[in-house]
N, CA, C and O atoms as a DFTB+ gen file, in Angstrom:
480 C
 N C O
     1  1     -27.288      14.144      -3.942
     2  2     -26.346      13.187      -4.523
     3  2     -24.938      13.786      -4.472
     4  3     -24.734      14.966      -4.756
     5  1     -23.977      12.936      -4.101
     6  2     -22.594      13.370      -4.039
     7  2     -21.772      12.530      -5.005
     8  3     -21.850      11.302      -4.991
     9  1     -20.992      13.185      -5.834
    10  2     -20.177      12.513      -6.826
    11  2     -18.724      12.856      -6.586
    12  3     -18.282      13.973      -6.854
    13  1     -17.976      11.868      -6.072
    14  2     -16.547      12.059      -5.813
    15  2     -15.740      11.676      -7.040
    16  3     -16.100      10.760      -7.779
    17  1     -14.646      12.391      -7.244
    18  2     -13.775      12.094      -8.371
    19  2     -12.355      12.530      -8.049
    20  3     -12.112      13.235      -7.070
    21  1     -11.425      12.097      -8.889
    22  2     -10.048      12.526      -8.759
    23  2      -9.084      11.475      -8.264
    24  3      -7.875      11.704      -8.243
    25  1      -9.594      10.337      -7.869
    26  2      -8.710       9.294      -7.386
    27  2      -7.831       8.738      -8.494
    28  3      -8.064       8.988      -9.677
    29  1      -6.822       7.984      -8.095
    30  2      -5.939       7.382      -9.076
    31  2      -4.740       6.754      -8.426
    32  3      -4.663       6.633      -7.203
    33  1      -3.798       6.353      -9.262
    34  2      -2.568       5.721      -8.803
    35  2      -1.442       6.747      -8.856
    36  3      -1.156       7.324      -9.905
    37  1      -0.810       6.961      -7.710
    38  2       0.299       7.903      -7.641
    39  2       1.439       7.250      -6.868
    40  3       1.277       6.198      -6.249
    41  1       2.583       7.897      -6.923
    42  2       3.729       7.401      -6.166
    43  2       3.847       8.140      -4.841
    44  3       3.344       9.252      -4.682
    45  1       4.509       7.509      -3.913
    46  2       4.736       8.142      -2.613
    47  2       5.445       9.481      -2.813
    48  3       6.396       9.595      -3.587
    49  1       4.956      10.480      -2.097
    50  2       5.518      11.814      -2.211
    51  2       4.779      12.711      -3.186
    52  3       4.969      13.927      -3.184
    53  1       3.936      12.113      -4.020
    54  2       3.168      12.881      -5.010
    55  2       1.997      13.606      -4.354
    56  3       1.697      13.418      -3.175
    57  1       1.360      14.426      -5.146
    58  2       0.157      15.134      -4.724
    59  2      -1.022      14.709      -5.587
    60  3      -0.855      14.275      -6.726
    61  1      -2.198      14.840      -5.030
    62  2      -3.417      14.478      -5.746
    63  2      -4.572      15.286      -5.171
    64  3      -4.632      15.525      -3.965
    65  1      -5.479      15.699      -6.031
    66  2      -6.636      16.438      -5.571
    67  2      -7.927      15.690      -5.840
    68  3      -8.135      15.161      -6.932
    69  1      -8.785      15.651      -4.844
    70  2     -10.092      15.028      -4.972
    71  2     -11.166      16.101      -4.990
    72  3     -11.013      17.167      -4.394
    73  1     -12.257      15.802      -5.684
    74  2     -13.402      16.694      -5.722
    75  2     -14.655      15.911      -5.388
    76  3     -14.734      14.706      -5.624
    77  1     -15.616      16.599      -4.847
    78  2     -16.910      15.988      -4.566
    79  2     -17.978      17.015      -4.907
    80  3     -18.116      18.036      -4.233
    81  1     -18.725      16.731      -5.957
    82  2     -19.764      17.638      -6.423
    83  2     -21.115      17.212      -5.870
    84  3     -21.488      16.041      -5.935
    85  1     -21.829      18.163      -5.333
    86  2     -23.136      17.873      -4.737
    87  2     -24.261      18.363      -5.639
    88  3     -24.136      19.384      -6.317
    89  1     -25.333      17.637      -5.634
    90  2     -26.531      18.050      -6.363
    91  2     -27.751      17.614      -5.573
    92  3     -27.698      16.659      -4.799
    93  1     -28.841      18.320      -5.776
    94  2     -30.079      17.948      -5.113
    95  2     -30.184      18.369      -3.667
    96  3     -31.102      17.949      -2.963
    97  1     -29.253      19.196      -3.212
    98  2     -29.326      19.720      -1.852
    99  2     -28.787      21.135      -1.844
   100  3     -28.079      21.557      -2.758
   101  1     -29.136      21.859      -0.794
   102  2     -28.639      23.227      -0.648
   103  2     -27.263      23.133      -0.024
   104  3     -27.118      23.070       1.196
   105  1     -26.264      23.123      -0.876
   106  2     -24.900      22.794      -0.464
   107  2     -24.416      23.669       0.683
   108  3     -23.745      23.176       1.589
   109  1     -24.736      24.926       0.663
   110  2     -24.226      25.849       1.677
   111  2     -24.837      25.603       3.053
   112  3     -24.414      26.220       4.031
   113  1     -25.815      24.723       3.146
   114  2     -26.399      24.356       4.436
   115  2     -25.740      23.125       5.051
   116  3     -26.130      22.675       6.128
   117  1     -24.745      22.590       4.361
   118  2     -24.162      21.316       4.783
   119  2     -22.695      21.451       5.188
   120  3     -21.893      22.063       4.482
   121  1     -22.367      20.872       6.330
   122  2     -20.974      20.638       6.685
   123  2     -20.494      19.466       5.840
   124  3     -21.218      18.489       5.651
   125  1     -19.280      19.569       5.339
   126  2     -18.761      18.532       4.452
   127  2     -17.540      17.860       5.071
   128  3     -16.799      18.471       5.840
   129  1     -17.352      16.619       4.727
   130  2     -16.212      15.879       5.272
   131  2     -15.734      14.838       4.281
   132  3     -16.469      14.394       3.400
   133  1     -14.489      14.469       4.453
   134  2     -13.912      13.348       3.733
   135  2     -13.595      12.249       4.738
   136  3     -13.073      12.507       5.823
   137  1     -13.917      11.033       4.360
   138  2     -13.561       9.846       5.101
   139  2     -12.803       8.930       4.151
   140  3     -12.814       9.131       2.937
   141  1     -12.155       7.935       4.708
   142  2     -11.482       6.953       3.859
   143  2     -11.571       5.578       4.498
   144  3     -11.706       5.429       5.712
   145  1     -11.490       4.591       3.636
   146  2     -11.524       3.214       4.101
   147  2     -10.452       2.420       3.381
   148  3     -10.525       2.208       2.171
   149  1      -9.472       1.991       4.125
   150  2      -8.396       1.179       3.579
   151  2      -8.827      -0.287       3.563
   152  3      -9.716      -0.673       4.322
   153  1      -8.221      -1.100       2.720
   154  2      -8.585      -2.519       2.651
   155  2      -8.490      -3.192       4.010
   156  3      -7.460      -3.121       4.680
   157  1      -9.564      -3.839       4.406
   158  2      -9.572      -4.573       5.654
   159  2      -9.724      -3.723       6.896
   160  3      -9.641      -4.229       8.015
   161  1      -9.948      -2.429       6.704
   162  2     -10.080      -1.538       7.852
   163  2     -11.436      -0.838       7.833
   164  3     -12.147      -0.839       6.828
   165  1     -11.765      -0.252       8.956
   166  2     -13.013       0.496       9.043
   167  2     -12.840       1.888       8.436
   168  3     -11.732       2.410       8.316
   169  1     -13.954       2.450       8.068
   170  2     -13.936       3.807       7.526
   171  2     -13.505       4.774       8.628
   172  3     -13.938       4.666       9.775
   173  1     -12.642       5.724       8.253
   174  2     -12.151       6.664       9.237
   175  2     -12.260       8.105       8.723
   176  3     -12.248       8.370       7.521
   177  1     -12.364       8.998       9.672
   178  2     -12.451      10.424       9.371
   179  2     -11.116      10.928       8.846
   180  3     -10.057      10.521       9.325
   181  1     -11.170      11.823       7.851
   182  2      -9.956      12.433       7.313
   183  2      -9.946      13.939       7.573
   184  3      -8.996      14.474       8.146
   185  1     -11.003      14.610       7.149
   186  2     -11.051      16.064       7.279
   187  2     -12.487      16.536       7.148
   188  3     -13.320      15.870       6.533
   189  1     -12.765      17.685       7.729
   190  2     -14.096      18.271       7.618
   191  2     -13.995      19.774       7.470
   192  3     -12.997      20.393       7.839
   193  1     -15.057      20.347       6.919
   194  2     -15.125      21.799       6.768
   195  2     -16.554      22.223       7.038
   196  3     -17.503      21.556       6.626
   197  1     -16.698      23.339       7.733
   198  2     -18.023      23.802       8.108
   199  2     -18.792      24.315       6.901
   200  3     -18.218      24.555       5.839
   201  1     -20.096      24.480       7.078
   202  2     -20.960      24.928       6.001
   203  2     -20.500      26.267       5.427
   204  3     -20.646      26.525       4.232
   205  1     -19.941      27.114       6.293
   206  2     -19.504      28.437       5.850
   207  2     -18.064      28.429       5.345
   208  3     -17.609      29.386       4.719
   209  1     -17.373      27.363       5.619
   210  2     -15.986      27.269       5.188
   211  2     -14.981      27.879       6.133
   212  3     -13.788      27.914       5.828
   213  1     -15.438      28.362       7.280
   214  2     -14.505      29.061       8.165
   215  2     -13.886      28.166       9.226
   216  3     -13.013      28.602       9.976
   217  1     -14.327      26.930       9.292
   218  2     -13.730      26.005      10.255
   219  2     -13.420      24.679       9.570
   220  3     -14.223      24.175       8.784
   221  1     -12.274      24.129       9.866
   222  2     -11.904      22.829       9.332
   223  2     -11.178      22.025      10.393
   224  3     -10.582      22.577      11.317
   225  1     -11.239      20.728      10.244
   226  2     -10.575      19.825      11.164
   227  2      -9.911      18.718      10.363
   228  3     -10.334      18.386       9.255
   229  1      -8.861      18.154      10.949
   230  2      -8.118      17.115      10.254
   231  2      -7.773      15.973      11.198
   232  3      -7.540      16.171      12.390
   233  1      -7.748      14.799      10.643
   234  2      -7.212      13.653      11.364
   235  2      -5.723      13.879      11.528
   236  3      -5.065      14.439      10.651
   237  1      -5.201      13.440      12.656
   238  2      -3.825      13.778      13.019
   239  2      -2.803      13.403      11.953
   240  3      -1.869      14.167      11.707
   241  1      -2.955      12.266      11.327
   242  2      -1.924      11.778      10.404
   243  2      -1.885      12.563       9.083
   244  3      -0.925      12.444       8.322
   245  1      -2.908      13.352       8.815
   246  2      -2.927      14.097       7.555
   247  2      -2.704      15.591       7.755
   248  3      -2.608      16.339       6.782
   249  1      -2.622      16.022       8.990
   250  2      -2.392      17.439       9.267
   251  2      -1.091      17.903       8.611
   252  3      -0.059      17.239       8.706
   253  1      -1.164      19.042       7.950
   254  2       0.008      19.571       7.266
   255  2       0.222      19.003       5.882
   256  3       1.035      19.526       5.120
   257  1      -0.493      17.939       5.539
   258  2      -0.344      17.331       4.205
   259  2      -1.612      17.475       3.366
   260  3      -1.542      17.622       2.146
   261  1      -2.763      17.434       4.023
   262  2      -4.042      17.512       3.310
   263  2      -4.706      18.848       3.614
   264  3      -4.560      19.395       4.707
   265  1      -5.434      19.359       2.636
   266  2      -6.193      20.584       2.824
   267  2      -7.593      20.407       2.257
   268  3      -7.770      20.052       1.092
   269  1      -8.575      20.659       3.096
   270  2      -9.958      20.599       2.649
   271  2     -10.443      22.018       2.361
   272  3     -10.109      22.961       3.078
   273  1     -11.224      22.149       1.317
   274  2     -11.780      23.450       0.962
   275  2     -13.116      23.231       0.278
   276  3     -13.476      22.105      -0.063
   277  1     -13.835      24.298       0.086
   278  2     -15.134      24.195      -0.573
   279  2     -15.404      25.448      -1.382
   280  3     -14.877      26.526      -1.107
   281  1     -16.238      25.269      -2.380
   282  2     -16.699      26.373      -3.203
   283  2     -18.218      26.266      -3.240
   284  3     -18.768      25.453      -3.983
   285  1     -18.881      27.069      -2.458
   286  2     -20.338      26.969      -2.376
   287  2     -21.016      27.392      -3.681
   288  3     -22.139      26.974      -3.964
   289  1     -20.345      28.203      -4.458
   290  2     -20.916      28.603      -5.747
   291  2     -20.916      27.444      -6.738
   292  3     -21.741      27.395      -7.650
   293  1     -19.985      26.514      -6.549
   294  2     -19.882      25.349      -7.443
   295  2     -20.407      24.086      -6.793
   296  3     -20.346      23.010      -7.388
   297  1     -20.926      24.204      -5.571
   298  2     -21.458      23.028      -4.862
   299  2     -20.432      21.905      -4.788
   300  3     -20.758      20.736      -4.994
   301  1     -19.203      22.269      -4.495
   302  2     -18.125      21.291      -4.541
   303  2     -17.206      21.436      -3.334
   304  3     -16.889      22.543      -2.899
   305  1     -16.790      20.294      -2.808
   306  2     -15.789      20.258      -1.755
   307  2     -14.557      19.559      -2.324
   308  3     -14.659      18.652      -3.150
   309  1     -13.405      20.001      -1.864
   310  2     -12.141      19.487      -2.391
   311  2     -11.283      18.932      -1.266
   312  3     -11.421      19.310      -0.102
   313  1     -10.400      18.031      -1.644
   314  2      -9.378      17.557      -0.724
   315  2      -8.065      17.529      -1.496
   316  3      -7.868      16.691      -2.376
   317  1      -7.185      18.439      -1.161
   318  2      -5.872      18.482      -1.778
   319  2      -4.910      17.699      -0.897
   320  3      -4.735      18.011       0.281
   321  1      -4.297      16.695      -1.472
   322  2      -3.426      15.812      -0.722
   323  2      -2.006      15.933      -1.263
   324  3      -1.783      15.868      -2.472
   325  1      -1.073      16.107      -0.377
   326  2       0.319      16.191      -0.790
   327  2       1.169      15.274       0.087
   328  3       0.709      14.770       1.112
   329  1       2.402      15.070      -0.329
   330  2       3.323      14.177       0.391
   331  2       2.643      12.854       0.716
   332  3       2.705      12.367       1.844
   333  1       2.007      12.295      -0.274
   334  2       1.233      11.071      -0.061
   335  2       2.117       9.910       0.347
   336  3       3.261       9.786      -0.090
   337  1       1.558       9.068       1.195
   338  2       2.251       7.902       1.721
   339  2       1.458       6.654       1.346
   340  3       0.274       6.731       1.017
   341  1       2.114       5.524       1.400
   342  2       1.431       4.276       1.066
   343  2       0.240       4.048       1.987
   344  3      -0.767       3.470       1.577
   345  1       0.356       4.500       3.222
   346  2      -0.746       4.304       4.171
   347  2      -1.947       5.205       3.895
   348  3      -2.976       5.082       4.559
   349  1      -1.827       6.102       2.930
   350  2      -2.975       6.901       2.499
   351  2      -3.839       6.153       1.482
   352  3      -4.911       6.623       1.098
   353  1      -3.364       4.996       1.057
   354  2      -4.125       4.200       0.105
   355  2      -5.469       3.797       0.705
   356  3      -5.528       3.183       1.770
   357  1      -6.534       4.147       0.017
   358  2      -7.883       3.876       0.520
   359  2      -8.905       4.340      -0.508
   360  3      -8.580       5.020      -1.481
   361  1     -10.125       3.956      -0.262
   362  2     -11.238       4.563      -0.977
   363  2     -11.667       5.781      -0.170
   364  3     -11.930       5.685       1.029
   365  1     -11.734       6.912      -0.833
   366  2     -12.082       8.169      -0.171
   367  2     -13.543       8.515      -0.465
   368  3     -13.988       8.509      -1.613
   369  1     -14.261       8.811       0.597
   370  2     -15.672       9.134       0.504
   371  2     -15.930      10.560       0.990
   372  3     -15.328      11.006       1.967
   373  1     -16.804      11.253       0.322
   374  2     -17.243      12.534       0.848
   375  2     -18.593      12.347       1.536
   376  3     -19.393      11.489       1.164
   377  1     -18.811      13.163       2.531
   378  2     -20.039      13.097       3.289
   379  2     -20.600      14.497       3.504
   380  3     -19.858      15.437       3.790
   381  1     -21.882      14.621       3.367
   382  2     -22.566      15.884       3.632
   383  2     -23.451      15.698       4.850
   384  3     -24.205      14.728       4.932
   385  1     -23.363      16.613       5.787
   386  2     -24.199      16.561       6.989
   387  2     -24.823      17.934       7.183
   388  3     -24.126      18.936       7.343
   389  1     -26.140      17.958       7.166
   390  2     -26.845      19.236       7.228
   391  2     -26.565      19.940       8.540
   392  3     -26.612      19.338       9.612
   393  1     -26.275      21.225       8.436
   394  2     -26.041      22.039       9.623
   395  2     -27.376      22.364      10.268
   396  3     -28.183      23.092       9.690
   397  1     -27.619      21.829      11.463
   398  2     -28.865      22.068      12.176
   399  2     -28.634      21.831      13.663
   400  3     -27.883      20.933      14.044
   401  1     -29.280      22.636      14.503
   402  2     -29.157      22.463      15.949
   403  2     -29.866      21.190      16.401
   404  3     -29.407      20.495      17.307
   405  1     -30.968      20.904      15.766
   406  2     -31.744      19.712      16.095
   407  2     -31.195      18.534      15.304
   408  3     -31.184      18.541      14.073
   409  1     -30.739      17.519      16.039
   410  2     -30.145      16.351      15.387
   411  2     -31.105      15.677      14.419
   412  3     -30.697      14.991      13.482
   413  1     -32.356      15.886      14.666
   414  2     -33.384      15.281      13.808
   415  2     -33.240      15.758      12.362
   416  3     -33.610      15.050      11.425
   417  1     -32.708      16.944      12.197
   418  2     -32.606      17.534      10.855
   419  2     -31.188      17.500      10.311
   420  3     -30.912      18.116       9.282
   421  1     -30.301      16.808      10.964
   422  2     -28.915      16.705      10.492
   423  2     -28.796      15.555       9.489
   424  3     -28.162      14.533       9.752
   425  1     -29.423      15.755       8.343
   426  2     -29.437      14.723       7.319
   427  2     -28.009      14.445       6.836
   428  3     -27.188      15.355       6.716
   429  1     -27.740      13.183       6.567
   430  2     -26.406      12.769       6.136
   431  2     -26.483      12.060       4.795
   432  3     -27.337      11.202       4.574
   433  1     -25.582      12.431       3.911
   434  2     -25.480      11.801       2.598
   435  2     -24.023      11.431       2.341
   436  3     -23.098      12.130       2.754
   437  1     -23.852      10.320       1.654
   438  2     -22.507       9.838       1.317
   439  2     -22.346       9.760      -0.199
   440  3     -23.282       9.453      -0.936
   441  1     -21.126      10.047      -0.630
   442  2     -20.776       9.833      -2.021
   443  2     -20.364       8.388      -2.237
   444  3     -20.298       7.601      -1.293
   445  1     -20.090       8.050      -3.477
   446  2     -19.817       6.657      -3.829
   447  2     -18.370       6.241      -3.610
   448  3     -18.064       5.050      -3.667
   449  1     -17.482       7.176      -3.364
   450  2     -16.096       6.831      -3.117
   451  2     -15.229       6.889      -4.356
   452  3     -15.683       6.613      -5.467
   453  1     -13.977       7.250      -4.152
   454  2     -13.000       7.254      -5.230
   455  2     -11.700       6.660      -4.677
   456  3     -11.268       7.001      -3.576
   457  1     -11.094       5.780      -5.446
   458  2      -9.943       5.026      -4.971
   459  2      -8.644       5.795      -5.177
   460  3      -8.355       6.274      -6.273
   461  1      -7.876       5.901      -4.112
   462  2      -6.534       6.479      -4.167
   463  2      -5.542       5.387      -3.806
   464  3      -5.615       4.792      -2.731
   465  1      -4.626       5.134      -4.706
   466  2      -3.591       4.135      -4.478
   467  2      -2.232       4.811      -4.534
   468  3      -1.877       5.445      -5.528
   469  1      -1.481       4.665      -3.457
   470  2      -0.162       5.276      -3.379
   471  2       0.874       4.160      -3.357
   472  3       0.914       3.353      -2.428
   473  1       1.699       4.123      -4.373
   474  2       2.735       3.089      -4.450
   475  2       4.020       3.612      -3.837
   476  3       4.379       4.779      -3.995
   477  1       4.694       2.735      -3.143
   478  2       5.938       3.139      -2.464
   479  2       7.155       2.768      -3.282
   480  3       8.283       3.032      -2.865
């Protein structure tokens, strides 16, 4: 189970941090990612971090503004967002994907989403 939190209403230029707490899985075996879905749009990738935390990737529009991190001791992944823009407004979802060579074992779980609204 993934529980995302931290969303809210902020102004453009503000910062906001999201958290996603995992339970019921061996967190350190999972690559974690954040996705977002804006009103009327499809869900899109935002950022990801490897199971070990040594590799991360970002969607182009958030590079330099967002930082993904994880704490395997707390079973939690974070997304620190800064210099927020109105176009960052969306429901943010965390996703866990099991690290495995065989795709058959790459189990995927989604959190329930947390709403971030950026007013301009």
